GROMACS .gro file of C-alpha atoms in nm:
model
  476
    1MET     CA    1   5.241   1.958   8.849
    2VAL     CA    2   5.513   1.751   8.937
    3ASN     CA    3   5.706   1.887   8.628
    4THR     CA    4   5.601   2.218   8.660
    5LEU     CA    5   5.764   2.297   8.967
    6LEU     CA    6   6.066   2.106   8.888
    7SER     CA    7   6.087   2.321   8.588
    8VAL     CA    8   6.034   2.582   8.772
    9ALA     CA    9   6.296   2.530   9.022
   10SER     CA   10   6.542   2.452   8.767
   11VAL     CA   11   6.489   2.785   8.575
   12PHE     CA   12   6.515   2.981   8.923
   13ARG     CA   13   6.848   2.735   9.000
   14THR     CA   14   6.990   2.865   8.657
   15ILE     CA   15   6.895   3.286   8.755
   16GLY     CA   16   7.058   3.176   9.075
   17SER     CA   17   7.397   3.090   8.883
   18ILE     CA   18   7.397   3.339   8.661
   19LEU     CA   19   7.389   3.605   8.955
   20LEU     CA   20   7.606   3.439   9.124
   21ALA     CA   21   7.887   3.456   8.756
   22ILE     CA   22   7.801   3.832   8.818
   23LEU     CA   23   7.930   3.906   9.139
   24ILE     CA   24   8.256   3.700   9.107
   25LEU     CA   25   8.323   3.864   8.833
   26LEU     CA   26   8.179   4.221   9.002
   27VAL     CA   27   8.402   4.114   9.329
   28MET     CA   28   8.660   4.039   9.117
   29ILE     CA   29   8.689   4.410   8.919
   30THR     CA   30   8.629   4.599   9.202
   31ILE     CA   31   8.915   4.342   9.369
   32HIS     CA   32   9.128   4.483   9.048
   33GLU     CA   33   8.999   4.864   9.117
   34PHE     CA   34   9.089   4.913   9.435
   35GLY     CA   35   9.409   4.814   9.408
   36HIS     CA   36   9.468   5.114   9.201
   37TRP     CA   37   9.290   5.318   9.483
   38ILE     CA   38   9.462   5.247   9.723
   39ALA     CA   39   9.800   5.269   9.618
   40GLY     CA   40   9.749   5.558   9.490
   41LYS     CA   41   9.638   5.686   9.818
   42ILE     CA   42   9.940   5.589   9.973
   43LEU     CA   43  10.136   5.800   9.726
   44ARG     CA   44   9.868   6.069   9.752
   45PHE     CA   45   9.676   6.073   9.373
   46GLY     CA   46   9.418   6.270   9.337
   47ILE     CA   47   9.055   6.088   9.310
   48ASN     CA   48   8.763   6.169   9.144
   49GLU     CA   49   8.554   5.880   9.190
   50PHE     CA   50   8.588   5.494   9.330
   51SER     CA   51   8.280   5.352   9.099
   52ILE     CA   52   8.073   4.965   9.155
   53GLY     CA   53   7.979   4.854   8.779
   54PHE     CA   54   7.875   5.169   8.545
   55GLY     CA   55   7.630   5.342   8.467
   56PRO     CA   56   7.388   5.544   8.626
   57ALA     CA   57   7.473   5.628   8.986
   58LEU     CA   58   7.250   5.389   9.243
   59PHE     CA   59   7.397   5.508   9.531
   60LYS     CA   60   7.625   5.865   9.572
   61HIS     CA   61   7.858   5.966   9.856
   62LYS     CA   62   8.048   6.291   9.852
   63SER     CA   63   8.379   6.261  10.128
   64LYS     CA   64   8.380   6.656  10.228
   65LYS     CA   65   8.736   6.591  10.422
   66SER     CA   66   8.893   6.533  10.043
   67GLY     CA   67   8.576   6.571   9.785
   68GLN     CA   68   8.643   6.180   9.675
   69ILE     CA   69   8.318   6.012   9.492
   70PHE     CA   70   8.213   5.688   9.678
   71ALA     CA   71   7.954   5.499   9.385
   72ILE     CA   72   7.784   5.225   9.294
   73ARG     CA   73   7.617   5.219   8.900
   74LEU     CA   74   7.301   5.038   8.755
   75ILE     CA   75   7.516   4.804   8.553
   76PRO     CA   76   7.710   4.598   8.727
   77LEU     CA   77   8.009   4.452   8.493
   78GLY     CA   78   8.279   4.655   8.532
   79GLY     CA   79   8.406   4.932   8.739
   80TYR     CA   80   8.688   5.245   8.839
   81CYS     CA   81   8.882   5.454   9.032
   82ALA     CA   82   8.918   5.815   8.846
   83PHE     CA   83   9.224   6.011   8.877
   84GLN     CA   84   9.292   6.366   8.921
   85GLY     CA   85   9.405   6.431   8.548
   86GLU     CA   86   9.470   6.126   8.487
   87ASP     CA   87   9.508   6.158   8.105
   88GLY     CA   88   9.693   6.437   8.122
   89LEU     CA   89   9.492   6.655   7.792
   90ASP     CA   90   9.389   6.977   8.021
   91ASP     CA   91   9.753   7.005   8.108
   92GLU     CA   92   9.841   6.984   7.747
   93LYS     CA   93   9.619   7.213   7.601
   94LYS     CA   94   9.684   7.478   7.891
   95GLU     CA   95  10.004   7.451   7.701
   96GLU     CA   96   9.888   7.486   7.414
   97GLU     CA   97   9.676   7.783   7.498
   98LYS     CA   98  10.010   7.956   7.603
   99LYS     CA   99  10.190   7.922   7.347
  100GLU     CA  100   9.942   8.076   7.112
  101ASN     CA  101   9.913   8.398   7.383
  102ALA     CA  102  10.292   8.413   7.335
  103GLU     CA  103  10.316   8.364   6.918
  104SER     CA  104  10.042   8.622   6.937
  105VAL     CA  105  10.158   8.892   7.145
  106PRO     CA  106  10.388   9.128   6.911
  107SER     CA  107  10.740   9.197   6.879
  108GLU     CA  108  10.945   9.503   6.946
  109SER     CA  109  11.100   9.493   6.611
  110ALA     CA  110  11.194   9.855   6.604
  111GLU     CA  111  11.487   9.897   6.820
  112GLU     CA  112  11.478  10.210   7.121
  113LYS     CA  113  11.600  10.535   6.947
  114PRO     CA  114  11.862  10.615   7.117
  115LYS     CA  115  11.939  10.918   7.372
  116GLU     CA  116  12.089  11.253   7.243
  117SER     CA  117  12.393  11.357   7.278
  118VAL     CA  118  12.396  11.642   7.556
  119ALA     CA  119  12.627  11.803   7.200
  120GLU     CA  120  12.340  11.703   6.940
  121ALA     CA  121  12.074  11.808   7.247
  122ALA     CA  122  12.208  12.250   7.224
  123SER     CA  123  12.135  12.449   6.993
  124ASP     CA  124  12.376  12.582   6.786
  125ASP     CA  125  12.397  12.881   6.963
  126THR     CA  126  12.477  12.755   7.267
  127VAL     CA  127  12.870  12.781   7.383
  128ILE     CA  128  12.988  12.387   7.635
  129LEU     CA  129  13.219  12.435   7.753
  130THR     CA  130  13.500  12.106   7.839
  131PRO     CA  131  13.808  12.039   8.019
  132ALA     CA  132  14.110  12.000   7.828
  133PRO     CA  133  14.242  11.671   7.786
  134GLU     CA  134  14.599  11.635   8.012
  135GLU     CA  135  14.856  11.456   7.883
  136THR     CA  136  15.021  11.168   7.927
  137PRO     CA  137  15.324  11.077   7.900
  138LYS     CA  138  15.435  10.899   7.548
  139GLU     CA  139  15.655  10.567   7.769
  140GLU     CA  140  15.312  10.544   7.949
  141ALA     CA  141  15.095  10.551   7.676
  142LYS     CA  142  15.326  10.323   7.511
  143GLU     CA  143  15.309  10.039   7.757
  144GLU     CA  144  14.964  10.081   7.788
  145VAL     CA  145  14.880  10.023   7.438
  146LYS     CA  146  15.136   9.738   7.474
  147GLU     CA  147  14.990   9.584   7.728
  148GLU     CA  148  14.624   9.571   7.521
  149THR     CA  149  14.801   9.465   7.247
  150LYS     CA  150  14.904   9.164   7.464
  151GLU     CA  151  14.557   9.165   7.614
  152GLU     CA  152  14.339   9.097   7.318
  153ASP     CA  153  14.619   8.875   7.135
  154PHE     CA  154  14.608   8.642   7.479
  155PHE     CA  155  14.214   8.574   7.368
  156ALA     CA  156  14.250   8.628   7.050
  157ASP     CA  157  14.449   8.277   7.051
  158LEU     CA  158  14.150   8.088   7.276
  159PRO     CA  159  13.898   7.925   7.133
  160ALA     CA  160  13.531   8.012   7.146
  161PRO     CA  161  13.362   7.818   7.399
  162THR     CA  162  13.140   7.586   7.261
  163ALA     CA  163  12.799   7.423   7.396
  164GLU     CA  164  12.988   7.069   7.549
  165GLU     CA  165  13.209   7.242   7.761
  166GLY     CA  166  13.160   7.355   8.059
  167LYS     CA  167  12.839   7.231   8.226
  168LYS     CA  168  12.562   7.054   8.030
  169LYS     CA  169  12.203   7.218   8.175
  170LYS     CA  170  12.002   6.852   8.172
  171ARG     CA  171  11.689   6.883   8.097
  172THR     CA  172  11.419   6.873   8.381
  173PRO     CA  173  11.131   6.634   8.334
  174ALA     CA  174  10.813   6.683   8.220
  175TRP     CA  175  10.699   6.592   8.492
  176LYS     CA  176  10.890   6.810   8.718
  177GLU     CA  177  10.793   7.114   8.532
  178LYS     CA  178  10.479   7.154   8.712
  179PRO     CA  179  10.442   7.164   9.137
  180ASP     CA  180  10.246   6.829   9.218
  181ASP     CA  181   9.889   6.911   9.301
  182GLY     CA  182   9.793   6.525   9.295
  183SER     CA  183   9.733   6.479   8.902
  184PHE     CA  184   9.798   6.148   8.786
  185THR     CA  185  10.065   6.254   8.511
  186ARG     CA  186  10.257   6.539   8.761
  187LYS     CA  187  10.333   6.254   8.920
  188ALA     CA  188  10.713   6.047   8.875
  189PRO     CA  189  10.662   5.766   8.647
  190TRP     CA  190  10.752   5.495   8.890
  191LYS     CA  191  10.487   5.563   9.125
  192ARG     CA  192  10.235   5.528   8.776
  193ILE     CA  193  10.345   5.261   8.700
  194ILE     CA  194  10.298   5.133   9.090
  195VAL     CA  195   9.919   5.254   9.084
  196LEU     CA  196   9.897   5.135   8.731
  197VAL     CA  197  10.001   4.765   8.827
  198ALA     CA  198   9.803   4.725   9.134
  199GLY     CA  199   9.479   4.624   9.043
  200ALA     CA  200   9.637   4.310   8.870
  201LEU     CA  201   9.834   4.211   9.201
  202MET     CA  202   9.530   4.296   9.404
  203ASN     CA  203   9.336   4.011   9.152
  204TYR     CA  204   9.677   3.758   9.188
  205ILE     CA  205   9.705   3.785   9.560
  206LEU     CA  206   9.260   3.723   9.584
  207ALA     CA  207   9.282   3.490   9.356
  208LEU     CA  208   9.649   3.302   9.523
  209PHE     CA  209   9.467   3.308   9.845
  210LEU     CA  210   9.113   3.120   9.777
  211ILE     CA  211   9.395   2.833   9.585
  212ILE     CA  212   9.558   2.830   9.859
  213ILE     CA  213   9.177   2.758  10.082
  214CYS     CA  214   9.092   2.556   9.824
  215PHE     CA  215   9.328   2.260   9.834
  216PHE     CA  216   9.400   2.298  10.201
  217ALA     CA  217   9.001   2.261  10.201
  218TYR     CA  218   8.966   1.978   9.925
  219GLY     CA  219   9.230   1.884   9.820
  220GLN     CA  220   9.413   1.959   9.468
  221THR     CA  221   9.208   1.888   9.177
  222MET     CA  222   9.381   1.674   8.910
  223THR     CA  223   9.299   1.447   8.575
  224ALA     CA  224   9.201   1.130   8.586
  225ALA     CA  225   9.099   0.827   8.414
  226TYR     CA  226   8.736   0.689   8.428
  227LYS     CA  227   8.762   0.413   8.209
  228VAL     CA  228   9.024   0.252   8.020
  229GLU     CA  229   9.023   0.011   7.743
  230PRO     CA  230   9.143  -0.338   7.832
  231SER     CA  231   9.403  -0.459   7.580
  232ASP     CA  232   9.508  -0.782   7.522
  233GLU     CA  233   9.849  -0.706   7.345
  234ILE     CA  234   9.993  -0.451   7.628
  235PRO     CA  235  10.029  -0.653   7.986
  236ALA     CA  236   9.782  -0.524   8.283
  237GLU     CA  237  10.121  -0.359   8.417
  238TYR     CA  238  10.136  -0.176   8.207
  239CYS     CA  239   9.788  -0.045   8.148
  240LEU     CA  240   9.585   0.223   8.334
  241GLN     CA  241   9.290   0.122   8.574
  242ASP     CA  242   8.967   0.243   8.563
  243LYS     CA  243   8.986   0.594   8.857
  244ASP     CA  244   9.375   0.679   8.852
  245ILE     CA  245   9.450   0.984   8.898
  246PHE     CA  246   9.739   1.142   8.695
  247LEU     CA  247  10.012   1.376   9.023
  248LYS     CA  248  10.347   1.332   8.763
  249ALA     CA  249  10.457   1.284   8.487
  250ASN     CA  250  10.833   1.146   8.385
  251GLY     CA  251  10.892   1.267   8.729
  252LYS     CA  252  10.752   1.634   8.734
  253ASN     CA  253  10.440   1.739   8.891
  254LEU     CA  254  10.125   1.815   8.727
  255TYR     CA  255   9.868   2.106   8.787
  256LEU     CA  256   9.717   2.111   8.464
  257THR     CA  257   9.534   1.890   8.219
  258VAL     CA  258   9.758   2.020   7.960
  259ASP     CA  259  10.050   1.975   8.158
  260LEU     CA  260  10.002   1.582   8.190
  261ALA     CA  261   9.981   1.604   7.776
  262ARG     CA  262  10.249   1.768   7.715
  263ALA     CA  263  10.467   1.597   7.876
  264LEU     CA  264  10.349   1.309   7.681
  265ASN     CA  265  10.411   1.486   7.362
  266GLY     CA  266  10.604   1.298   7.071
  267LYS     CA  267  10.614   0.966   7.237
  268LYS     CA  268  10.553   0.674   7.009
  269ALA     CA  269  10.330   0.340   7.069
  270GLY     CA  270  10.556   0.102   7.257
  271ASP     CA  271  10.741   0.367   7.427
  272LYS     CA  272  10.680   0.351   7.806
  273VAL     CA  273  10.573   0.597   8.063
  274GLU     CA  274  10.676   0.653   8.433
  275LEU     CA  275  10.389   0.830   8.624
  276TYR     CA  276  10.303   0.889   8.945
  277ILE     CA  277   9.947   0.742   8.991
  278SER     CA  278   9.647   0.777   9.299
  279ARG     CA  279   9.536   0.439   9.286
  280LEU     CA  280   9.222   0.362   9.442
  281PHE     CA  281   9.215  -0.025   9.587
  282ILE     CA  282   8.826  -0.230   9.668
  283ASP     CA  283   8.874  -0.358   9.965
  284GLU     CA  284   8.476  -0.470  10.019
  285THR     CA  285   8.224  -0.515   9.795
  286ALA     CA  286   7.841  -0.532   9.877
  287THR     CA  287   7.540  -0.683   9.608
  288ASN     CA  288   7.269  -0.396   9.621
  289PRO     CA  289   6.902  -0.593   9.675
  290GLU     CA  290   6.725  -0.309   9.419
  291THR     CA  291   6.957  -0.326   9.197
  292GLY     CA  292   7.112  -0.686   9.220
  293GLU     CA  293   7.440  -0.471   9.102
  294GLU     CA  294   7.772  -0.507   9.288
  295GLU     CA  295   7.865  -0.219   9.540
  296VAL     CA  296   8.159  -0.049   9.709
  297VAL     CA  297   8.148  -0.038  10.008
  298LYS     CA  298   8.502   0.024  10.109
  299SER     CA  299   8.781   0.133   9.906
  300HIS     CA  300   9.110   0.329  10.037
  301ARG     CA  301   9.344   0.459   9.770
  302GLU     CA  302   9.794   0.440   9.757
  303LYS     CA  303   9.982   0.670   9.517
  304MET     CA  304  10.279   0.477   9.328
  305THR     CA  305  10.522   0.511   9.062
  306VAL     CA  306  10.404   0.279   8.770
  307GLU     CA  307  10.485   0.240   8.343
  308ILE     CA  308  10.242   0.253   8.096
  309ILE     CA  309  10.318   0.182   7.748
  310LEU     CA  310  10.131   0.396   7.529
  311ARG     CA  311   9.943   0.266   7.213
  312SER     CA  312   9.925   0.522   6.968
  313ASP     CA  313  10.155   0.764   6.828
  314VAL     CA  314  10.092   1.146   7.076
  315SER     CA  315  10.149   1.444   6.900
  316VAL     CA  316   9.999   1.788   7.074
  317LYS     CA  317   9.887   2.046   6.831
  318ASN     CA  318   9.766   2.323   7.050
  319SER     CA  319   9.577   2.338   7.406
  320SER     CA  320   9.203   2.219   7.278
  321GLU     CA  321   9.363   1.899   7.113
  322LEU     CA  322   9.478   1.604   7.330
  323ASP     CA  323   9.262   1.376   7.204
  324SER     CA  324   9.650   1.160   7.087
  325ALA     CA  325   9.799   1.206   7.460
  326TRP     CA  326   9.407   1.017   7.610
  327ALA     CA  327   9.471   0.735   7.255
  328GLY     CA  328   9.808   0.719   7.381
  329LEU     CA  329   9.708   0.648   7.753
  330GLY     CA  330   9.415   0.381   7.603
  331ILE     CA  331   9.118   0.595   7.747
  332VAL     CA  332   8.801   0.524   7.621
  333ASN     CA  333   8.671   0.718   7.376
  334ASP     CA  334   8.289   0.734   7.386
  335GLU     CA  335   8.244   1.044   7.104
  336GLU     CA  336   7.808   0.985   7.206
  337ASN     CA  337   7.895   1.093   7.584
  338GLY     CA  338   8.099   1.394   7.501
  339GLY     CA  339   8.454   1.206   7.430
  340TYR     CA  340   8.754   1.050   7.609
  341GLN     CA  341   8.665   0.935   7.926
  342LEU     CA  342   8.822   1.153   8.175
  343ALA     CA  343   8.747   1.260   8.519
  344SER     CA  344   8.911   1.487   8.840
  345GLY     CA  345   8.988   1.418   9.145
  346THR     CA  346   9.145   1.516   9.446
  347ALA     CA  347   9.421   1.491   9.589
  348LYS     CA  348   9.633   1.612   9.918
  349PHE     CA  349   9.949   1.694  10.008
  350GLY     CA  350  10.177   1.806  10.339
  351PHE     CA  351  10.084   2.160  10.465
  352PHE     CA  352  10.456   2.263  10.255
  353GLU     CA  353  10.389   2.106   9.962
  354THR     CA  354  10.065   2.213   9.990
  355LEU     CA  355  10.183   2.577   9.952
  356GLY     CA  356  10.451   2.529   9.762
  357ARG     CA  357  10.185   2.376   9.485
  358ALA     CA  358   9.944   2.637   9.518
  359ILE     CA  359  10.200   2.907   9.459
  360VAL     CA  360  10.311   2.702   9.171
  361TYR     CA  361   9.951   2.647   9.016
  362SER     CA  362   9.873   3.024   9.088
  363PHE     CA  363  10.152   3.068   8.768
  364LYS     CA  364  10.012   2.746   8.512
  365ILE     CA  365   9.705   2.900   8.504
  366ALA     CA  366   9.860   3.253   8.391
  367GLY     CA  367  10.158   3.074   8.218
  368SER     CA  368   9.826   2.862   8.014
  369ILE     CA  369   9.663   3.152   7.951
  370LEU     CA  370   9.956   3.360   7.816
  371ARG     CA  371   9.977   2.985   7.595
  372VAL     CA  372   9.660   3.073   7.443
  373ILE     CA  373   9.653   3.355   7.379
  374GLY     CA  374  10.020   3.281   7.198
  375GLU     CA  375   9.888   3.009   6.946
  376LEU     CA  376   9.571   3.275   6.888
  377LEU     CA  377   9.811   3.463   6.732
  378THR     CA  378  10.040   3.240   6.609
  379GLY     CA  379   9.713   3.029   6.391
  380ARG     CA  380   9.743   2.711   6.606
  381LEU     CA  381   9.429   2.787   6.834
  382GLY     CA  382   9.128   2.901   6.662
  383ILE     CA  383   8.963   3.248   6.772
  384SER     CA  384   8.627   2.981   6.826
  385ALA     CA  385   8.774   2.837   7.124
  386MET     CA  386   8.727   3.228   7.308
  387GLY     CA  387   8.491   3.256   7.522
  388GLY     CA  388   8.370   3.680   7.595
  389PRO     CA  389   8.178   3.777   7.859
  390ILE     CA  390   7.891   3.575   7.800
  391SER     CA  391   8.060   3.267   7.764
  392THR     CA  392   8.262   3.351   8.100
  393ILE     CA  393   7.934   3.434   8.269
  394LYS     CA  394   7.777   3.105   8.143
  395ALA     CA  395   8.077   2.884   8.252
  396THR     CA  396   8.097   3.042   8.534
  397SER     CA  397   7.779   3.000   8.635
  398GLU     CA  398   7.813   2.605   8.520
  399MET     CA  399   8.130   2.534   8.730
  400ALA     CA  400   8.026   2.807   9.067
  401SER     CA  401   7.624   2.540   9.062
  402LEU     CA  402   7.869   2.237   9.144
  403GLY     CA  403   7.946   2.340   9.484
  404PHE     CA  404   8.124   2.588   9.736
  405ARG     CA  405   8.541   2.354   9.534
  406TYR     CA  406   8.412   2.473   9.235
  407PHE     CA  407   8.348   2.849   9.333
  408LEU     CA  408   8.692   2.890   9.480
  409GLU     CA  409   8.838   2.731   9.141
  410ILE     CA  410   8.623   2.945   8.874
  411SER     CA  411   8.673   3.183   9.136
  412ALA     CA  412   9.060   3.202   9.165
  413PHE     CA  413   9.070   3.121   8.730
  414ILE     CA  414   8.890   3.456   8.685
  415GLY     CA  415   9.091   3.650   8.922
  416VAL     CA  416   9.415   3.536   8.805
  417ASN     CA  417   9.284   3.550   8.343
  418LEU     CA  418   9.203   3.967   8.465
  419ALA     CA  419   9.590   3.985   8.621
  420VAL     CA  420   9.713   3.875   8.314
  421PHE     CA  421   9.539   4.017   8.107
  422ASN     CA  422   9.496   4.376   8.252
  423LEU     CA  423   9.957   4.367   8.184
  424LEU     CA  424   9.884   4.304   7.874
  425PRO     CA  425  10.069   4.592   7.646
  426VAL     CA  426   9.665   4.609   7.411
  427PRO     CA  427   9.567   4.990   7.419
  428ALA     CA  428   9.324   5.039   7.669
  429LEU     CA  429   9.448   4.787   7.890
  430ASP     CA  430   9.678   4.881   8.235
  431GLY     CA  431   9.986   4.742   8.052
  432SER     CA  432   9.922   4.987   7.793
  433LYS     CA  433   9.953   5.236   7.970
  434VAL     CA  434  10.268   5.041   8.166
  435VAL     CA  435  10.440   5.103   7.828
  436PHE     CA  436  10.349   5.435   7.758
  437THR     CA  437  10.526   5.542   8.138
  438ILE     CA  438  10.772   5.394   8.084
  439ILE     CA  439  10.882   5.563   7.708
  440GLU     CA  440  10.776   5.891   7.856
  441TRP     CA  441  11.052   5.819   8.194
  442ILE     CA  442  11.297   5.722   7.904
  443ARG     CA  443  11.254   6.037   7.677
  444GLY     CA  444  11.180   6.283   7.964
  445LYS     CA  445  10.887   6.368   7.856
  446PRO     CA  446  10.537   6.221   7.714
  447ILE     CA  447  10.365   6.108   7.367
  448SER     CA  448  10.125   6.341   7.293
  449ARG     CA  449   9.858   6.303   7.517
  450LYS     CA  450   9.530   6.325   7.248
  451VAL     CA  451   9.776   6.072   7.045
  452GLU     CA  452   9.787   5.858   7.355
  453ALA     CA  453   9.387   5.940   7.408
  454ILE     CA  454   9.256   5.867   7.095
  455ILE     CA  455   9.507   5.470   7.077
  456HIS     CA  456   9.333   5.407   7.444
  457ALA     CA  457   8.989   5.513   7.300
  458VAL     CA  458   9.055   5.238   6.949
  459GLY     CA  459   9.180   4.984   7.172
  460PHE     CA  460   8.888   5.010   7.366
  461VAL     CA  461   8.614   4.975   7.068
  462LEU     CA  462   8.829   4.741   6.933
  463LEU     CA  463   8.849   4.533   7.234
  464LEU     CA  464   8.434   4.532   7.294
  465GLY     CA  465   8.434   4.469   6.933
  466PHE     CA  466   8.608   4.096   6.988
  467ALA     CA  467   8.509   4.054   7.257
  468VAL     CA  468   8.129   4.007   7.097
  469LEU     CA  469   8.238   3.864   6.790
  470VAL     CA  470   8.408   3.592   6.996
  471ASP     CA  471   8.079   3.615   7.214
  472ILE     CA  472   7.850   3.517   6.838
  473LEU     CA  473   8.117   3.236   6.743
  474GLN     CA  474   8.060   3.040   7.025
  475PHE     CA  475   7.671   3.067   6.982
  476VAL     CA  476   7.625   3.037   6.559
   0.00000   0.00000   0.00000
């Protein structure tokens, strides 16, 4: 009975963690779309709908004032902010129809028949009286001829006007040719770029806010050595100790696990490395009467600089293969229990240092994402190291279930991840749309809207396929 209750509790805990992970993703996506929405409102873009989720609508409300629809939909794995005329296909279609209509109108090939002169219109029997021409003196006639000749010669000597001379008429950019009716493609390119980037910016701002809260409330999570192998060859003062927390390496602040490994990269066995650490000191112990083991009653930590002699060469190939760094530091490798005995510890700093470290940490997360993408493209990292939506929900639920501190950390990580990923110049993402807008800005006219729509559609399908593929590889 007890086992059954424990199993049921475990199932509910797992379901709760998964729902919490989905909620984190939904909030981050909603914040992203809210960034587009608020920027669009400020810059007076026409917005048709703001939706949380995809699929059939569970709730809909249409504003009487603006006509905008707010909806909550069934599938909570996304959302969108639909701008008026966002793809520009309607305008392009109307332009094509105008051209077709203009070409279909018959041109006047035949010139109008010149009107008959009075003399031609008159019949043969009609007598037309005309006044006799006045006689012009010969000298005046000669002068007139000379003046006309001079005038003709003067203009004949002048070069014919060319298109380069005079004022060149600048071509009106495509977004200015038509009145601004709020449509997305009729807005100036810089306004469109602001709206496109605003979603990622909101994700980053929220992530930074969560990081700052976490750092001030709990401290910064740092890498620590859980167990260190004893060594007879290296003096104790040049070895790490159990539960040492790494703060700096070679004078540089550490933020991520990979930072420490990269600081040691290329070092050889026997080299000395300067580390700034937080070391645990035991003040008082007591024997547990039930187990007979010594337990720590009182302890404290001190920050200090130590020199560590490496036990082996360090060669870091990519962001996931860091084992040579841990082996060089003498950290125990317990393969049966998950590999090298690393842990995490927290370190607190002063107010301004905490604030500065929070900002740098957010940039470090963004840099790590770009680094992983670069390693994937160059083949230094296998595709199996990536995760799709299912893997992300799984990892998020595991982290969020550990406590509120980890909930804040994983939420911030996802926020920065979304910000960076959406700004990549990949078809269907905001970054790609920014690229197309910049091209239009430079050219003064857009690339064919149909071509752009096809590129984004194909990119969306490929992204979905890639996401499914990496998830399959995680479970195969």
